Amino acid sequence: MSRNSQVLKRKQSGLMDREVYEVVEQSIDVAFEQQKFQLKFYDYLRVIDAKRKDADEFIASSTFKEIKDMILELDEYLKGGQDNEHKQLREAYGHIPKPQARKIKQFLEGILEDAERYSYDRRPGRKTKRSK
């Protein structure tokens, strides 16, 4: 039994290995394909009891940057235009109606804001005393 508990402890220490990135990427795929917005990232981080270091690692990751880039692309798609860049964006995101693109953009922004808010909320500080 003690061997099993050691294995679980090792697994829990590496929460951000791949699991979180897979969950985020799968939720983005579901948002684009099925228009279902299933992930509340702040709540997810609380449930898995992630550390601030884990949230900061996610913020510094390429996944975070790619989500930011996707938000910028969706924003430009929503603005529209006749130049070459906007034509490419219409080709890439043209299958998504603009109201749906706004919802997806809002969902992606929520993921980024949740990660930053979790990191901010978990910053070190003094513990508050509880009255007796």
PDB file of C-alpha atoms in Angstrom:
ATOM      1  CA  MET A   1       0.000   0.000   0.000  1.00  0.00           C
ATOM      2  CA  SER A   2       2.762   2.464   0.767  1.00  0.00           C
ATOM      3  CA  ARG A   3       4.157   1.929  -2.729  1.00  0.00           C
ATOM      4  CA  ASN A   4       0.844   3.016  -4.265  1.00  0.00           C
ATOM      5  CA  SER A   5       0.690   6.149  -2.153  1.00  0.00           C
ATOM      6  CA  GLN A   6       4.215   7.059  -3.275  1.00  0.00           C
ATOM      7  CA  VAL A   7       3.172   6.716  -6.903  1.00  0.00           C
ATOM      8  CA  LEU A   8       0.171   8.973  -6.311  1.00  0.00           C
ATOM      9  CA  LYS A   9       2.334  11.593  -4.607  1.00  0.00           C
ATOM     10  CA  ARG A  10       4.723  11.658  -7.547  1.00  0.00           C
ATOM     11  CA  LYS A  11       1.863  12.010  -9.996  1.00  0.00           C
ATOM     12  CA  GLN A  12       0.302  14.858  -8.027  1.00  0.00           C
ATOM     13  CA  SER A  13       3.541  16.808  -7.886  1.00  0.00           C
ATOM     14  CA  GLY A  14       3.624  17.045 -11.687  1.00  0.00           C
ATOM     15  CA  LEU A  15       0.093  18.383 -12.176  1.00  0.00           C
ATOM     16  CA  MET A  16       1.081  20.646 -15.018  1.00  0.00           C
ATOM     17  CA  ASP A  17       3.014  18.001 -16.968  1.00  0.00           C
ATOM     18  CA  ARG A  18       0.562  17.419 -19.811  1.00  0.00           C
ATOM     19  CA  GLU A  19      -2.838  16.943 -18.215  1.00  0.00           C
ATOM     20  CA  VAL A  20      -3.762  20.617 -17.950  1.00  0.00           C
ATOM     21  CA  TYR A  21      -2.587  21.419 -21.459  1.00  0.00           C
ATOM     22  CA  GLU A  22      -4.593  18.503 -22.850  1.00  0.00           C
ATOM     23  CA  VAL A  23      -7.718  19.630 -20.990  1.00  0.00           C
ATOM     24  CA  VAL A  24      -7.344  23.196 -22.290  1.00  0.00           C
ATOM     25  CA  GLU A  25      -6.703  22.102 -25.875  1.00  0.00           C
ATOM     26  CA  GLN A  26      -9.603  19.642 -25.831  1.00  0.00           C
ATOM     27  CA  SER A  27     -11.960  22.295 -24.477  1.00  0.00           C
ATOM     28  CA  ILE A  28     -10.884  24.683 -27.266  1.00  0.00           C
ATOM     29  CA  ASP A  29     -11.521  21.970 -29.854  1.00  0.00           C
ATOM     30  CA  VAL A  30     -14.988  21.358 -28.403  1.00  0.00           C
ATOM     31  CA  ALA A  31     -15.687  25.110 -28.423  1.00  0.00           C
ATOM     32  CA  PHE A  32     -14.825  25.386 -32.118  1.00  0.00           C
ATOM     33  CA  GLU A  33     -16.468  22.138 -33.254  1.00  0.00           C
ATOM     34  CA  GLN A  34     -19.541  21.800 -31.038  1.00  0.00           C
ATOM     35  CA  GLN A  35     -19.958  25.354 -29.695  1.00  0.00           C
ATOM     36  CA  LYS A  36     -19.895  24.040 -26.125  1.00  0.00           C
ATOM     37  CA  PHE A  37     -17.901  25.991 -23.567  1.00  0.00           C
ATOM     38  CA  GLN A  38     -17.209  23.433 -20.868  1.00  0.00           C
ATOM     39  CA  LEU A  39     -14.081  24.674 -19.117  1.00  0.00           C
ATOM     40  CA  LYS A  40     -14.061  27.092 -16.213  1.00  0.00           C
ATOM     41  CA  PHE A  41     -10.290  27.214 -15.914  1.00  0.00           C
ATOM     42  CA  TYR A  42     -10.111  28.910 -12.509  1.00  0.00           C
ATOM     43  CA  ASP A  43     -12.380  26.259 -10.986  1.00  0.00           C
ATOM     44  CA  TYR A  44     -10.380  23.522 -12.692  1.00  0.00           C
ATOM     45  CA  LEU A  45      -7.126  24.815 -11.209  1.00  0.00           C
ATOM     46  CA  ARG A  46      -8.754  24.922  -7.762  1.00  0.00           C
ATOM     47  CA  VAL A  47     -10.044  21.359  -8.081  1.00  0.00           C
ATOM     48  CA  ILE A  48      -6.641  19.948  -9.002  1.00  0.00           C
ATOM     49  CA  ASP A  49      -5.092  22.104  -6.254  1.00  0.00           C
ATOM     50  CA  ALA A  50      -2.544  23.684  -8.579  1.00  0.00           C
ATOM     51  CA  LYS A  51       0.200  25.838  -7.123  1.00  0.00           C
ATOM     52  CA  ARG A  52       0.958  29.382  -8.175  1.00  0.00           C
ATOM     53  CA  LYS A  53       4.085  28.075  -9.857  1.00  0.00           C
ATOM     54  CA  ASP A  54       1.882  25.837 -12.015  1.00  0.00           C
ATOM     55  CA  ALA A  55      -0.310  28.761 -13.073  1.00  0.00           C
ATOM     56  CA  ASP A  56       2.765  30.862 -13.841  1.00  0.00           C
ATOM     57  CA  GLU A  57       4.160  27.981 -15.883  1.00  0.00           C
ATOM     58  CA  PHE A  58       0.932  27.881 -17.899  1.00  0.00           C
ATOM     59  CA  ILE A  59       1.063  31.660 -18.401  1.00  0.00           C
ATOM     60  CA  ALA A  60       4.619  31.350 -19.736  1.00  0.00           C
ATOM     61  CA  SER A  61       3.747  28.399 -21.996  1.00  0.00           C
ATOM     62  CA  SER A  62       3.376  28.305 -25.744  1.00  0.00           C
ATOM     63  CA  THR A  63      -0.254  27.208 -25.291  1.00  0.00           C
ATOM     64  CA  PHE A  64      -1.019  30.513 -23.547  1.00  0.00           C
ATOM     65  CA  LYS A  65       0.676  32.421 -26.380  1.00  0.00           C
ATOM     66  CA  GLU A  66      -1.222  30.452 -29.029  1.00  0.00           C
ATOM     67  CA  ILE A  67      -4.526  31.233 -27.313  1.00  0.00           C
ATOM     68  CA  LYS A  68      -3.573  34.936 -27.313  1.00  0.00           C
ATOM     69  CA  ASP A  69      -2.787  34.728 -31.029  1.00  0.00           C
ATOM     70  CA  MET A  70      -6.103  32.978 -31.681  1.00  0.00           C
ATOM     71  CA  ILE A  71      -7.925  35.775 -29.842  1.00  0.00           C
ATOM     72  CA  LEU A  72      -6.175  38.394 -31.992  1.00  0.00           C
ATOM     73  CA  GLU A  73      -7.060  36.484 -35.164  1.00  0.00           C
ATOM     74  CA  LEU A  74     -10.694  36.154 -34.121  1.00  0.00           C
ATOM     75  CA  ASP A  75     -10.766  39.861 -33.282  1.00  0.00           C
ATOM     76  CA  GLU A  76      -9.452  40.753 -36.738  1.00  0.00           C
ATOM     77  CA  TYR A  77     -11.929  38.315 -38.331  1.00  0.00           C
ATOM     78  CA  LEU A  78     -14.755  40.040 -36.473  1.00  0.00           C
ATOM     79  CA  LYS A  79     -13.571  43.501 -37.578  1.00  0.00           C
ATOM     80  CA  GLY A  80     -13.413  42.416 -41.208  1.00  0.00           C
ATOM     81  CA  GLY A  81     -11.676  44.175 -44.049  1.00  0.00           C
ATOM     82  CA  GLN A  82     -10.647  43.840 -47.675  1.00  0.00           C
ATOM     83  CA  ASP A  83      -6.880  43.473 -47.370  1.00  0.00           C
ATOM     84  CA  ASN A  84      -5.003  40.212 -47.864  1.00  0.00           C
ATOM     85  CA  GLU A  85      -4.730  39.414 -44.136  1.00  0.00           C
ATOM     86  CA  HIS A  86      -8.496  39.680 -43.619  1.00  0.00           C
ATOM     87  CA  LYS A  87      -9.133  37.510 -46.684  1.00  0.00           C
ATOM     88  CA  GLN A  88      -6.957  34.796 -45.149  1.00  0.00           C
ATOM     89  CA  LEU A  89      -8.803  35.101 -41.826  1.00  0.00           C
ATOM     90  CA  ARG A  90     -12.167  34.847 -43.623  1.00  0.00           C
ATOM     91  CA  GLU A  91     -10.888  31.707 -45.299  1.00  0.00           C
ATOM     92  CA  ALA A  92      -9.717  30.250 -41.968  1.00  0.00           C
ATOM     93  CA  TYR A  93     -12.689  31.252 -39.794  1.00  0.00           C
ATOM     94  CA  GLY A  94     -15.375  31.766 -42.452  1.00  0.00           C
ATOM     95  CA  HIS A  95     -17.207  28.585 -41.438  1.00  0.00           C
ATOM     96  CA  ILE A  96     -17.898  30.155 -38.027  1.00  0.00           C
ATOM     97  CA  PRO A  97     -20.700  32.735 -37.884  1.00  0.00           C
ATOM     98  CA  LYS A  98     -19.600  36.017 -36.314  1.00  0.00           C
ATOM     99  CA  PRO A  99     -21.869  35.737 -33.242  1.00  0.00           C
ATOM    100  CA  GLN A 100     -20.358  32.315 -32.553  1.00  0.00           C
ATOM    101  CA  ALA A 101     -16.840  33.707 -33.116  1.00  0.00           C
ATOM    102  CA  ARG A 102     -17.549  36.370 -30.472  1.00  0.00           C
ATOM    103  CA  LYS A 103     -18.548  33.658 -27.984  1.00  0.00           C
ATOM    104  CA  ILE A 104     -15.430  31.605 -28.750  1.00  0.00           C
ATOM    105  CA  LYS A 105     -13.251  34.711 -28.358  1.00  0.00           C
ATOM    106  CA  GLN A 106     -14.887  35.472 -25.017  1.00  0.00           C
ATOM    107  CA  PHE A 107     -14.323  31.850 -23.903  1.00  0.00           C
ATOM    108  CA  LEU A 108     -10.630  32.003 -24.838  1.00  0.00           C
ATOM    109  CA  GLU A 109     -10.200  35.324 -23.045  1.00  0.00           C
ATOM    110  CA  GLY A 110     -11.801  33.733 -19.991  1.00  0.00           C
ATOM    111  CA  ILE A 111      -9.197  30.961 -19.955  1.00  0.00           C
ATOM    112  CA  LEU A 112      -6.358  33.489 -20.011  1.00  0.00           C
ATOM    113  CA  GLU A 113      -7.965  35.706 -17.379  1.00  0.00           C
ATOM    114  CA  ASP A 114      -8.645  32.709 -15.130  1.00  0.00           C
ATOM    115  CA  ALA A 115      -4.990  31.635 -15.276  1.00  0.00           C
ATOM    116  CA  GLU A 116      -3.794  35.141 -14.432  1.00  0.00           C
ATOM    117  CA  ARG A 117      -6.375  35.557 -11.667  1.00  0.00           C
ATOM    118  CA  TYR A 118      -5.424  32.184 -10.137  1.00  0.00           C
ATOM    119  CA  SER A 119      -1.768  33.171 -10.151  1.00  0.00           C
ATOM    120  CA  TYR A 120      -2.642  36.507  -8.523  1.00  0.00           C
ATOM    121  CA  ASP A 121      -4.906  34.907  -5.909  1.00  0.00           C
ATOM    122  CA  ARG A 122      -2.267  32.367  -4.945  1.00  0.00           C
ATOM    123  CA  ARG A 123       0.500  34.902  -4.355  1.00  0.00           C
ATOM    124  CA  PRO A 124       2.282  34.573  -1.035  1.00  0.00           C
ATOM    125  CA  GLY A 125       1.233  36.799   1.807  1.00  0.00           C
ATOM    126  CA  ARG A 126       0.409  36.834   5.444  1.00  0.00           C
ATOM    127  CA  LYS A 127      -2.117  34.394   6.730  1.00  0.00           C
ATOM    128  CA  THR A 128      -5.129  35.940   8.349  1.00  0.00           C
ATOM    129  CA  LYS A 129      -5.729  35.061  11.979  1.00  0.00           C
ATOM    130  CA  ARG A 130      -8.941  33.373  12.811  1.00  0.00           C
ATOM    131  CA  SER A 131     -10.723  34.626  15.871  1.00  0.00           C
ATOM    132  CA  LYS A 132     -11.610  32.096  18.546  1.00  0.00           C
TER     133      LYS A 132
END
